Amino acid sequence: MTDRLATMRVMAAKQPTNPLARFGLANELLKAGLLDEAELELAAYLALHDDEGNGWLRYADTLHALGKQDAARAACDKGVEAATRHGHATLVSEFEEREY
């Protein structure tokens, strides 16, 4: 485990309702290839925060990599809604390019 991952684990454990701590931990888990844990942290982050789309994109990609195609598609749909609501047309295009 990297020092940064260990630090983010501690931070998220101390502040479980802090969406930035959860998102930071999820990103470190993704970098380490720990997709099952990253899925859980991204889900926790999305439950805590009105994400503008980037978190939904990472969540959808993670679900896709785990073979959870229906859930990945549903996450894409929610991501499109969020990105549209926040005026991120380029991000909407990124979701639409996904083929799952």
PDB file of N, CA and C in Angstrom:
ATOM      1  N   MET A   1       0.842  -1.177   0.000  1.00  0.00           N
ATOM      2  CA  MET A   1       0.000   0.000   0.000  1.00  0.00           C
ATOM      3  C   MET A   1       0.887   1.240   0.000  1.00  0.00           C
ATOM      4  N   THR A   2       0.526   2.187  -0.835  1.00  0.00           N
ATOM      5  CA  THR A   2       1.305   3.420  -0.906  1.00  0.00           C
ATOM      6  C   THR A   2       1.020   4.281   0.321  1.00  0.00           C
ATOM      7  N   ASP A   3       1.946   5.183   0.604  1.00  0.00           N
ATOM      8  CA  ASP A   3       1.747   6.104   1.718  1.00  0.00           C
ATOM      9  C   ASP A   3       0.505   6.961   1.497  1.00  0.00           C
ATOM     10  N   ARG A   4       0.325   7.395   0.267  1.00  0.00           N
ATOM     11  CA  ARG A   4      -0.835   8.243  -0.037  1.00  0.00           C
ATOM     12  C   ARG A   4      -2.134   7.477   0.173  1.00  0.00           C
ATOM     13  N   LEU A   5      -2.173   6.231  -0.243  1.00  0.00           N
ATOM     14  CA  LEU A   5      -3.372   5.418  -0.028  1.00  0.00           C
ATOM     15  C   LEU A   5      -3.624   5.237   1.459  1.00  0.00           C
ATOM     16  N   ALA A   6      -2.588   4.945   2.212  1.00  0.00           N
ATOM     17  CA  ALA A   6      -2.736   4.781   3.661  1.00  0.00           C
ATOM     18  C   ALA A   6      -3.239   6.069   4.302  1.00  0.00           C
ATOM     19  N   THR A   7      -2.709   7.188   3.869  1.00  0.00           N
ATOM     20  CA  THR A   7      -3.140   8.484   4.399  1.00  0.00           C
ATOM     21  C   THR A   7      -4.606   8.735   4.088  1.00  0.00           C
ATOM     22  N   MET A   8      -5.011   8.438   2.866  1.00  0.00           N
ATOM     23  CA  MET A   8      -6.408   8.662   2.481  1.00  0.00           C
ATOM     24  C   MET A   8      -7.351   7.724   3.229  1.00  0.00           C
ATOM     25  N   ARG A   9      -6.902   6.510   3.500  1.00  0.00           N
ATOM     26  CA  ARG A   9      -7.730   5.581   4.290  1.00  0.00           C
ATOM     27  C   ARG A   9      -7.983   6.157   5.681  1.00  0.00           C
ATOM     28  N   VAL A  10      -6.927   6.668   6.303  1.00  0.00           N
ATOM     29  CA  VAL A  10      -7.059   7.248   7.638  1.00  0.00           C
ATOM     30  C   VAL A  10      -7.981   8.465   7.605  1.00  0.00           C
ATOM     31  N   MET A  11      -7.793   9.314   6.612  1.00  0.00           N
ATOM     32  CA  MET A  11      -8.604  10.518   6.495  1.00  0.00           C
ATOM     33  C   MET A  11     -10.084  10.168   6.328  1.00  0.00           C
ATOM     34  N   ALA A  12     -10.383   9.223   5.463  1.00  0.00           N
ATOM     35  CA  ALA A  12     -11.776   8.831   5.234  1.00  0.00           C
ATOM     36  C   ALA A  12     -12.370   8.160   6.473  1.00  0.00           C
ATOM     37  N   ALA A  13     -11.568   7.409   7.187  1.00  0.00           N
ATOM     38  CA  ALA A  13     -12.057   6.765   8.415  1.00  0.00           C
ATOM     39  C   ALA A  13     -12.371   7.809   9.490  1.00  0.00           C
ATOM     40  N   LYS A  14     -11.557   8.841   9.573  1.00  0.00           N
ATOM     41  CA  LYS A  14     -11.774   9.898  10.563  1.00  0.00           C
ATOM     42  C   LYS A  14     -12.927  10.820  10.182  1.00  0.00           C
ATOM     43  N   GLN A  15     -13.164  10.954   8.869  1.00  0.00           N
ATOM     44  CA  GLN A  15     -14.195  11.868   8.372  1.00  0.00           C
ATOM     45  C   GLN A  15     -15.097  11.158   7.362  1.00  0.00           C
ATOM     46  N   PRO A  16     -15.846  10.163   7.802  1.00  0.00           N
ATOM     47  CA  PRO A  16     -16.621   9.358   6.850  1.00  0.00           C
ATOM     48  C   PRO A  16     -17.712  10.125   6.099  1.00  0.00           C
ATOM     49  N   THR A  17     -18.105  11.283   6.603  1.00  0.00           N
ATOM     50  CA  THR A  17     -19.128  12.064   5.907  1.00  0.00           C
ATOM     51  C   THR A  17     -18.529  13.186   5.070  1.00  0.00           C
ATOM     52  N   ASN A  18     -17.212  13.211   4.954  1.00  0.00           N
ATOM     53  CA  ASN A  18     -16.537  14.220   4.136  1.00  0.00           C
ATOM     54  C   ASN A  18     -16.429  13.679   2.709  1.00  0.00           C
ATOM     55  N   PRO A  19     -17.197  14.249   1.771  1.00  0.00           N
ATOM     56  CA  PRO A  19     -17.170  13.701   0.414  1.00  0.00           C
ATOM     57  C   PRO A  19     -15.802  13.796  -0.258  1.00  0.00           C
ATOM     58  N   LEU A  20     -15.039  14.841   0.035  1.00  0.00           N
ATOM     59  CA  LEU A  20     -13.712  14.960  -0.584  1.00  0.00           C
ATOM     60  C   LEU A  20     -12.757  13.877  -0.085  1.00  0.00           C
ATOM     61  N   ALA A  21     -12.873  13.504   1.173  1.00  0.00           N
ATOM     62  CA  ALA A  21     -12.048  12.411   1.695  1.00  0.00           C
ATOM     63  C   ALA A  21     -12.410  11.100   1.008  1.00  0.00           C
ATOM     64  N   ARG A  22     -13.708  10.866   0.811  1.00  0.00           N
ATOM     65  CA  ARG A  22     -14.156   9.630   0.158  1.00  0.00           C
ATOM     66  C   ARG A  22     -13.716   9.599  -1.302  1.00  0.00           C
ATOM     67  N   PHE A  23     -13.829  10.755  -1.988  1.00  0.00           N
ATOM     68  CA  PHE A  23     -13.428  10.822  -3.387  1.00  0.00           C
ATOM     69  C   PHE A  23     -11.911  10.647  -3.518  1.00  0.00           C
ATOM     70  N   GLY A  24     -11.166  11.268  -2.627  1.00  0.00           N
ATOM     71  CA  GLY A  24      -9.711  11.122  -2.647  1.00  0.00           C
ATOM     72  C   GLY A  24      -9.293   9.675  -2.432  1.00  0.00           C
ATOM     73  N   LEU A  25      -9.936   9.014  -1.488  1.00  0.00           N
ATOM     74  CA  LEU A  25      -9.638   7.605  -1.236  1.00  0.00           C
ATOM     75  C   LEU A  25      -9.996   6.768  -2.457  1.00  0.00           C
ATOM     76  N   ALA A  26     -11.141   7.036  -3.038  1.00  0.00           N
ATOM     77  CA  ALA A  26     -11.552   6.284  -4.237  1.00  0.00           C
ATOM     78  C   ALA A  26     -10.521   6.424  -5.346  1.00  0.00           C
ATOM     79  N   ASN A  27     -10.026   7.618  -5.560  1.00  0.00           N
ATOM     80  CA  ASN A  27      -9.023   7.832  -6.609  1.00  0.00           C
ATOM     81  C   ASN A  27      -7.733   7.072  -6.327  1.00  0.00           C
ATOM     82  N   GLU A  28      -7.310   7.061  -5.084  1.00  0.00           N
ATOM     83  CA  GLU A  28      -6.094   6.299  -4.735  1.00  0.00           C
ATOM     84  C   GLU A  28      -6.322   4.803  -4.899  1.00  0.00           C
ATOM     85  N   LEU A  29      -7.501   4.336  -4.566  1.00  0.00           N
ATOM     86  CA  LEU A  29      -7.828   2.921  -4.765  1.00  0.00           C
ATOM     87  C   LEU A  29      -7.823   2.562  -6.246  1.00  0.00           C
ATOM     88  N   LEU A  30      -8.347   3.459  -7.069  1.00  0.00           N
ATOM     89  CA  LEU A  30      -8.320   3.226  -8.519  1.00  0.00           C
ATOM     90  C   LEU A  30      -6.888   3.132  -9.023  1.00  0.00           C
ATOM     91  N   LYS A  31      -6.031   4.040  -8.569  1.00  0.00           N
ATOM     92  CA  LYS A  31      -4.624   4.018  -8.986  1.00  0.00           C
ATOM     93  C   LYS A  31      -3.945   2.715  -8.584  1.00  0.00           C
ATOM     94  N   ALA A  32      -4.363   2.159  -7.439  1.00  0.00           N
ATOM     95  CA  ALA A  32      -3.775   0.917  -6.940  1.00  0.00           C
ATOM     96  C   ALA A  32      -4.431  -0.314  -7.559  1.00  0.00           C
ATOM     97  N   GLY A  33      -5.457  -0.105  -8.395  1.00  0.00           N
ATOM     98  CA  GLY A  33      -6.130  -1.231  -9.023  1.00  0.00           C
ATOM     99  C   GLY A  33      -7.085  -1.976  -8.106  1.00  0.00           C
ATOM    100  N   LEU A  34      -7.482  -1.350  -7.009  1.00  0.00           N
ATOM    101  CA  LEU A  34      -8.381  -1.978  -6.040  1.00  0.00           C
ATOM    102  C   LEU A  34      -9.821  -1.570  -6.365  1.00  0.00           C
ATOM    103  N   LEU A  35     -10.324  -2.159  -7.443  1.00  0.00           N
ATOM    104  CA  LEU A  35     -11.600  -1.729  -8.000  1.00  0.00           C
ATOM    105  C   LEU A  35     -12.795  -1.996  -7.104  1.00  0.00           C
ATOM    106  N   ASP A  36     -12.817  -3.129  -6.408  1.00  0.00           N
ATOM    107  CA  ASP A  36     -13.952  -3.429  -5.530  1.00  0.00           C
ATOM    108  C   ASP A  36     -14.085  -2.379  -4.436  1.00  0.00           C
ATOM    109  N   GLU A  37     -12.977  -2.017  -3.829  1.00  0.00           N
ATOM    110  CA  GLU A  37     -12.999  -0.991  -2.788  1.00  0.00           C
ATOM    111  C   GLU A  37     -13.312   0.381  -3.384  1.00  0.00           C
ATOM    112  N   ALA A  38     -12.761   0.662  -4.556  1.00  0.00           N
ATOM    113  CA  ALA A  38     -13.026   1.947  -5.209  1.00  0.00           C
ATOM    114  C   ALA A  38     -14.516   2.088  -5.509  1.00  0.00           C
ATOM    115  N   GLU A  39     -15.149   1.011  -5.937  1.00  0.00           N
ATOM    116  CA  GLU A  39     -16.588   1.056  -6.205  1.00  0.00           C
ATOM    117  C   GLU A  39     -17.351   1.500  -4.956  1.00  0.00           C
ATOM    118  N   LEU A  40     -17.012   0.922  -3.819  1.00  0.00           N
ATOM    119  CA  LEU A  40     -17.697   1.265  -2.566  1.00  0.00           C
ATOM    120  C   LEU A  40     -17.457   2.716  -2.171  1.00  0.00           C
ATOM    121  N   GLU A  41     -16.233   3.175  -2.319  1.00  0.00           N
ATOM    122  CA  GLU A  41     -15.918   4.559  -1.945  1.00  0.00           C
ATOM    123  C   GLU A  41     -16.569   5.562  -2.887  1.00  0.00           C
ATOM    124  N   LEU A  42     -16.600   5.247  -4.177  1.00  0.00           N
ATOM    125  CA  LEU A  42     -17.272   6.138  -5.116  1.00  0.00           C
ATOM    126  C   LEU A  42     -18.768   6.187  -4.829  1.00  0.00           C
ATOM    127  N   ALA A  43     -19.365   5.054  -4.507  1.00  0.00           N
ATOM    128  CA  ALA A  43     -20.791   5.032  -4.156  1.00  0.00           C
ATOM    129  C   ALA A  43     -21.048   5.877  -2.911  1.00  0.00           C
ATOM    130  N   ALA A  44     -20.167   5.769  -1.928  1.00  0.00           N
ATOM    131  CA  ALA A  44     -20.309   6.578  -0.706  1.00  0.00           C
ATOM    132  C   ALA A  44     -20.177   8.060  -1.026  1.00  0.00           C
ATOM    133  N   TYR A  45     -19.197   8.406  -1.838  1.00  0.00           N
ATOM    134  CA  TYR A  45     -18.997   9.801  -2.250  1.00  0.00           C
ATOM    135  C   TYR A  45     -20.247  10.336  -2.947  1.00  0.00           C
ATOM    136  N   LEU A  46     -20.771   9.579  -3.895  1.00  0.00           N
ATOM    137  CA  LEU A  46     -21.923  10.035  -4.663  1.00  0.00           C
ATOM    138  C   LEU A  46     -23.171  10.167  -3.796  1.00  0.00           C
ATOM    139  N   ALA A  47     -23.266   9.366  -2.747  1.00  0.00           N
ATOM    140  CA  ALA A  47     -24.392   9.477  -1.815  1.00  0.00           C
ATOM    141  C   ALA A  47     -24.285  10.740  -0.955  1.00  0.00           C
ATOM    142  N   LEU A  48     -23.067  11.236  -0.785  1.00  0.00           N
ATOM    143  CA  LEU A  48     -22.829  12.403   0.072  1.00  0.00           C
ATOM    144  C   LEU A  48     -22.797  13.731  -0.671  1.00  0.00           C
ATOM    145  N   HIS A  49     -22.554  13.700  -1.970  1.00  0.00           N
ATOM    146  CA  HIS A  49     -22.212  14.929  -2.694  1.00  0.00           C
ATOM    147  C   HIS A  49     -22.982  15.041  -4.012  1.00  0.00           C
ATOM    148  N   ASP A  50     -23.386  16.261  -4.350  1.00  0.00           N
ATOM    149  CA  ASP A  50     -24.022  16.521  -5.640  1.00  0.00           C
ATOM    150  C   ASP A  50     -22.913  16.658  -6.686  1.00  0.00           C
ATOM    151  N   ASP A  51     -22.430  15.522  -7.130  1.00  0.00           N
ATOM    152  CA  ASP A  51     -21.323  15.495  -8.083  1.00  0.00           C
ATOM    153  C   ASP A  51     -21.745  16.117  -9.405  1.00  0.00           C
ATOM    154  N   GLU A  52     -20.803  16.793 -10.058  1.00  0.00           N
ATOM    155  CA  GLU A  52     -21.093  17.469 -11.326  1.00  0.00           C
ATOM    156  C   GLU A  52     -20.919  16.560 -12.537  1.00  0.00           C
ATOM    157  N   GLY A  53     -20.461  15.350 -12.335  1.00  0.00           N
ATOM    158  CA  GLY A  53     -20.345  14.386 -13.423  1.00  0.00           C
ATOM    159  C   GLY A  53     -19.084  13.559 -13.391  1.00  0.00           C
ATOM    160  N   ASN A  54     -17.973  14.138 -12.969  1.00  0.00           N
ATOM    161  CA  ASN A  54     -16.692  13.433 -12.975  1.00  0.00           C
ATOM    162  C   ASN A  54     -16.732  12.183 -12.098  1.00  0.00           C
ATOM    163  N   GLY A  55     -17.309  12.294 -10.930  1.00  0.00           N
ATOM    164  CA  GLY A  55     -17.413  11.136 -10.040  1.00  0.00           C
ATOM    165  C   GLY A  55     -18.278  10.042 -10.644  1.00  0.00           C
ATOM    166  N   TRP A  56     -19.363  10.464 -11.300  1.00  0.00           N
ATOM    167  CA  TRP A  56     -20.222   9.482 -11.964  1.00  0.00           C
ATOM    168  C   TRP A  56     -19.471   8.773 -13.089  1.00  0.00           C
ATOM    169  N   LEU A  57     -18.625   9.512 -13.806  1.00  0.00           N
ATOM    170  CA  LEU A  57     -17.848   8.909 -14.888  1.00  0.00           C
ATOM    171  C   LEU A  57     -16.874   7.870 -14.326  1.00  0.00           C
ATOM    172  N   ARG A  58     -16.187   8.214 -13.264  1.00  0.00           N
ATOM    173  CA  ARG A  58     -15.260   7.262 -12.634  1.00  0.00           C
ATOM    174  C   ARG A  58     -16.005   6.042 -12.100  1.00  0.00           C
ATOM    175  N   TYR A  59     -17.169   6.300 -11.507  1.00  0.00           N
ATOM    176  CA  TYR A  59     -17.985   5.208 -10.980  1.00  0.00           C
ATOM    177  C   TYR A  59     -18.442   4.290 -12.115  1.00  0.00           C
ATOM    178  N   ALA A  60     -18.932   4.873 -13.203  1.00  0.00           N
ATOM    179  CA  ALA A  60     -19.379   4.071 -14.352  1.00  0.00           C
ATOM    180  C   ALA A  60     -18.232   3.243 -14.925  1.00  0.00           C
ATOM    181  N   ASP A  61     -17.065   3.858 -15.075  1.00  0.00           N
ATOM    182  CA  ASP A  61     -15.908   3.134 -15.610  1.00  0.00           C
ATOM    183  C   ASP A  61     -15.483   1.997 -14.681  1.00  0.00           C
ATOM    184  N   THR A  62     -15.567   2.247 -13.383  1.00  0.00           N
ATOM    185  CA  THR A  62     -15.209   1.211 -12.404  1.00  0.00           C
ATOM    186  C   THR A  62     -16.187   0.051 -12.477  1.00  0.00           C
ATOM    187  N   LEU A  63     -17.470   0.366 -12.507  1.00  0.00           N
ATOM    188  CA  LEU A  63     -18.488  -0.688 -12.622  1.00  0.00           C
ATOM    189  C   LEU A  63     -18.301  -1.488 -13.905  1.00  0.00           C
ATOM    190  N   HIS A  64     -18.014  -0.795 -14.996  1.00  0.00           N
ATOM    191  CA  HIS A  64     -17.762  -1.473 -16.278  1.00  0.00           C
ATOM    192  C   HIS A  64     -16.572  -2.425 -16.158  1.00  0.00           C
ATOM    193  N   ALA A  65     -15.498  -1.954 -15.550  1.00  0.00           N
ATOM    194  CA  ALA A  65     -14.301  -2.790 -15.393  1.00  0.00           C
ATOM    195  C   ALA A  65     -14.574  -4.012 -14.520  1.00  0.00           C
ATOM    196  N   LEU A  66     -15.535  -3.887 -13.619  1.00  0.00           N
ATOM    197  CA  LEU A  66     -15.901  -5.008 -12.746  1.00  0.00           C
ATOM    198  C   LEU A  66     -16.935  -5.937 -13.386  1.00  0.00           C
ATOM    199  N   GLY A  67     -17.338  -5.614 -14.629  1.00  0.00           N
ATOM    200  CA  GLY A  67     -18.294  -6.454 -15.335  1.00  0.00           C
ATOM    201  C   GLY A  67     -19.741  -6.196 -14.968  1.00  0.00           C
ATOM    202  N   LYS A  68     -20.009  -5.082 -14.347  1.00  0.00           N
ATOM    203  CA  LYS A  68     -21.367  -4.728 -13.921  1.00  0.00           C
ATOM    204  C   LYS A  68     -21.970  -3.752 -14.936  1.00  0.00           C
ATOM    205  N   GLN A  69     -22.309  -4.288 -16.099  1.00  0.00           N
ATOM    206  CA  GLN A  69     -22.709  -3.451 -17.228  1.00  0.00           C
ATOM    207  C   GLN A  69     -23.996  -2.670 -16.996  1.00  0.00           C
ATOM    208  N   ASP A  70     -25.010  -3.305 -16.407  1.00  0.00           N
ATOM    209  CA  ASP A  70     -26.268  -2.595 -16.170  1.00  0.00           C
ATOM    210  C   ASP A  70     -26.059  -1.443 -15.192  1.00  0.00           C
ATOM    211  N   ALA A  71     -25.300  -1.689 -14.160  1.00  0.00           N
ATOM    212  CA  ALA A  71     -25.013  -0.643 -13.178  1.00  0.00           C
ATOM    213  C   ALA A  71     -24.161   0.465 -13.794  1.00  0.00           C
ATOM    214  N   ALA A  72     -23.236   0.100 -14.672  1.00  0.00           N
ATOM    215  CA  ALA A  72     -22.403   1.099 -15.359  1.00  0.00           C
ATOM    216  C   ALA A  72     -23.264   1.998 -16.233  1.00  0.00           C
ATOM    217  N   ARG A  73     -24.209   1.396 -16.944  1.00  0.00           N
ATOM    218  CA  ARG A  73     -25.099   2.187 -17.801  1.00  0.00           C
ATOM    219  C   ARG A  73     -25.953   3.136 -16.952  1.00  0.00           C
ATOM    220  N   ALA A  74     -26.462   2.635 -15.829  1.00  0.00           N
ATOM    221  CA  ALA A  74     -27.275   3.463 -14.932  1.00  0.00           C
ATOM    222  C   ALA A  74     -26.445   4.622 -14.373  1.00  0.00           C
ATOM    223  N   ALA A  75     -25.186   4.358 -14.037  1.00  0.00           N
ATOM    224  CA  ALA A  75     -24.303   5.415 -13.544  1.00  0.00           C
ATOM    225  C   ALA A  75     -24.045   6.445 -14.639  1.00  0.00           C
ATOM    226  N   CYS A  76     -23.901   5.992 -15.876  1.00  0.00           N
ATOM    227  CA  CYS A  76     -23.740   6.926 -17.006  1.00  0.00           C
ATOM    228  C   CYS A  76     -24.964   7.815 -17.130  1.00  0.00           C
ATOM    229  N   ASP A  77     -26.140   7.230 -17.012  1.00  0.00           N
ATOM    230  CA  ASP A  77     -27.365   8.015 -17.121  1.00  0.00           C
ATOM    231  C   ASP A  77     -27.421   9.084 -16.027  1.00  0.00           C
ATOM    232  N   LYS A  78     -27.071   8.711 -14.813  1.00  0.00           N
ATOM    233  CA  LYS A  78     -27.059   9.685 -13.714  1.00  0.00           C
ATOM    234  C   LYS A  78     -25.972  10.742 -13.943  1.00  0.00           C
ATOM    235  N   GLY A  79     -24.869  10.320 -14.511  1.00  0.00           N
ATOM    236  CA  GLY A  79     -23.793  11.259 -14.812  1.00  0.00           C
ATOM    237  C   GLY A  79     -24.188  12.273 -15.862  1.00  0.00           C
ATOM    238  N   VAL A  80     -24.917  11.818 -16.879  1.00  0.00           N
ATOM    239  CA  VAL A  80     -25.404  12.734 -17.913  1.00  0.00           C
ATOM    240  C   VAL A  80     -26.348  13.754 -17.280  1.00  0.00           C
ATOM    241  N   GLU A  81     -27.232  13.283 -16.415  1.00  0.00           N
ATOM    242  CA  GLU A  81     -28.154  14.190 -15.725  1.00  0.00           C
ATOM    243  C   GLU A  81     -27.382  15.238 -14.914  1.00  0.00           C
ATOM    244  N   ALA A  82     -26.377  14.779 -14.163  1.00  0.00           N
ATOM    245  CA  ALA A  82     -25.592  15.693 -13.330  1.00  0.00           C
ATOM    246  C   ALA A  82     -24.803  16.677 -14.176  1.00  0.00           C
ATOM    247  N   ALA A  83     -24.141  16.190 -15.203  1.00  0.00           N
ATOM    248  CA  ALA A  83     -23.330  17.063 -16.056  1.00  0.00           C
ATOM    249  C   ALA A  83     -24.211  18.080 -16.780  1.00  0.00           C
ATOM    250  N   THR A  84     -25.379  17.652 -17.205  1.00  0.00           N
ATOM    251  CA  THR A  84     -26.316  18.570 -17.868  1.00  0.00           C
ATOM    252  C   THR A  84     -26.795  19.633 -16.887  1.00  0.00           C
ATOM    253  N   ARG A  85     -27.160  19.207 -15.691  1.00  0.00           N
ATOM    254  CA  ARG A  85     -27.644  20.122 -14.660  1.00  0.00           C
ATOM    255  C   ARG A  85     -26.605  21.193 -14.315  1.00  0.00           C
ATOM    256  N   HIS A  86     -25.327  20.800 -14.376  1.00  0.00           N
ATOM    257  CA  HIS A  86     -24.235  21.715 -14.013  1.00  0.00           C
ATOM    258  C   HIS A  86     -23.615  22.402 -15.233  1.00  0.00           C
ATOM    259  N   GLY A  87     -24.174  22.176 -16.412  1.00  0.00           N
ATOM    260  CA  GLY A  87     -23.712  22.872 -17.611  1.00  0.00           C
ATOM    261  C   GLY A  87     -22.383  22.394 -18.169  1.00  0.00           C
ATOM    262  N   HIS A  88     -22.093  21.100 -18.039  1.00  0.00           N
ATOM    263  CA  HIS A  88     -20.835  20.538 -18.526  1.00  0.00           C
ATOM    264  C   HIS A  88     -21.068  19.713 -19.801  1.00  0.00           C
ATOM    265  N   ALA A  89     -21.247  20.414 -20.911  1.00  0.00           N
ATOM    266  CA  ALA A  89     -21.558  19.748 -22.186  1.00  0.00           C
ATOM    267  C   ALA A  89     -20.460  18.787 -22.632  1.00  0.00           C
ATOM    268  N   THR A  90     -19.212  19.153 -22.407  1.00  0.00           N
ATOM    269  CA  THR A  90     -18.107  18.281 -22.807  1.00  0.00           C
ATOM    270  C   THR A  90     -18.155  16.962 -22.044  1.00  0.00           C
ATOM    271  N   LEU A  91     -18.490  17.035 -20.776  1.00  0.00           N
ATOM    272  CA  LEU A  91     -18.593  15.825 -19.966  1.00  0.00           C
ATOM    273  C   LEU A  91     -19.774  14.968 -20.425  1.00  0.00           C
ATOM    274  N   VAL A  92     -20.857  15.602 -20.818  1.00  0.00           N
ATOM    275  CA  VAL A  92     -21.994  14.857 -21.364  1.00  0.00           C
ATOM    276  C   VAL A  92     -21.527  14.057 -22.579  1.00  0.00           C
ATOM    277  N   SER A  93     -20.716  14.680 -23.425  1.00  0.00           N
ATOM    278  CA  SER A  93     -20.186  13.987 -24.611  1.00  0.00           C
ATOM    279  C   SER A  93     -19.336  12.788 -24.222  1.00  0.00           C
ATOM    280  N   GLU A  94     -18.549  12.934 -23.154  1.00  0.00           N
ATOM    281  CA  GLU A  94     -17.721  11.805 -22.695  1.00  0.00           C
ATOM    282  C   GLU A  94     -18.592  10.631 -22.278  1.00  0.00           C
ATOM    283  N   PHE A  95     -19.690  10.906 -21.594  1.00  0.00           N
ATOM    284  CA  PHE A  95     -20.609   9.833 -21.209  1.00  0.00           C
ATOM    285  C   PHE A  95     -21.203   9.173 -22.444  1.00  0.00           C
ATOM    286  N   GLU A  96     -21.585   9.986 -23.414  1.00  0.00           N
ATOM    287  CA  GLU A  96     -22.231   9.458 -24.611  1.00  0.00           C
ATOM    288  C   GLU A  96     -21.280   8.616 -25.457  1.00  0.00           C
ATOM    289  N   GLU A  97     -19.981   8.823 -25.302  1.00  0.00           N
ATOM    290  CA  GLU A  97     -18.991   8.026 -26.037  1.00  0.00           C
ATOM    291  C   GLU A  97     -18.823   6.629 -25.449  1.00  0.00           C
ATOM    292  N   ARG A  98     -19.243   6.445 -24.201  1.00  0.00           N
ATOM    293  CA  ARG A  98     -19.123   5.134 -23.564  1.00  0.00           C
ATOM    294  C   ARG A  98     -20.051   4.160 -24.264  1.00  0.00           C
ATOM    295  N   GLU A  99     -19.570   2.936 -24.493  1.00  0.00           N
ATOM    296  CA  GLU A  99     -20.368   1.934 -25.208  1.00  0.00           C
ATOM    297  C   GLU A  99     -20.781   0.795 -24.286  1.00  0.00           C
ATOM    298  N   TYR A 100     -21.189   1.140 -23.121  1.00  0.00           N
ATOM    299  CA  TYR A 100     -21.707   0.123 -22.203  1.00  0.00           C
ATOM    300  C   TYR A 100     -22.966   0.608 -21.542  1.00  0.00           C
TER     301      TYR A 100
END
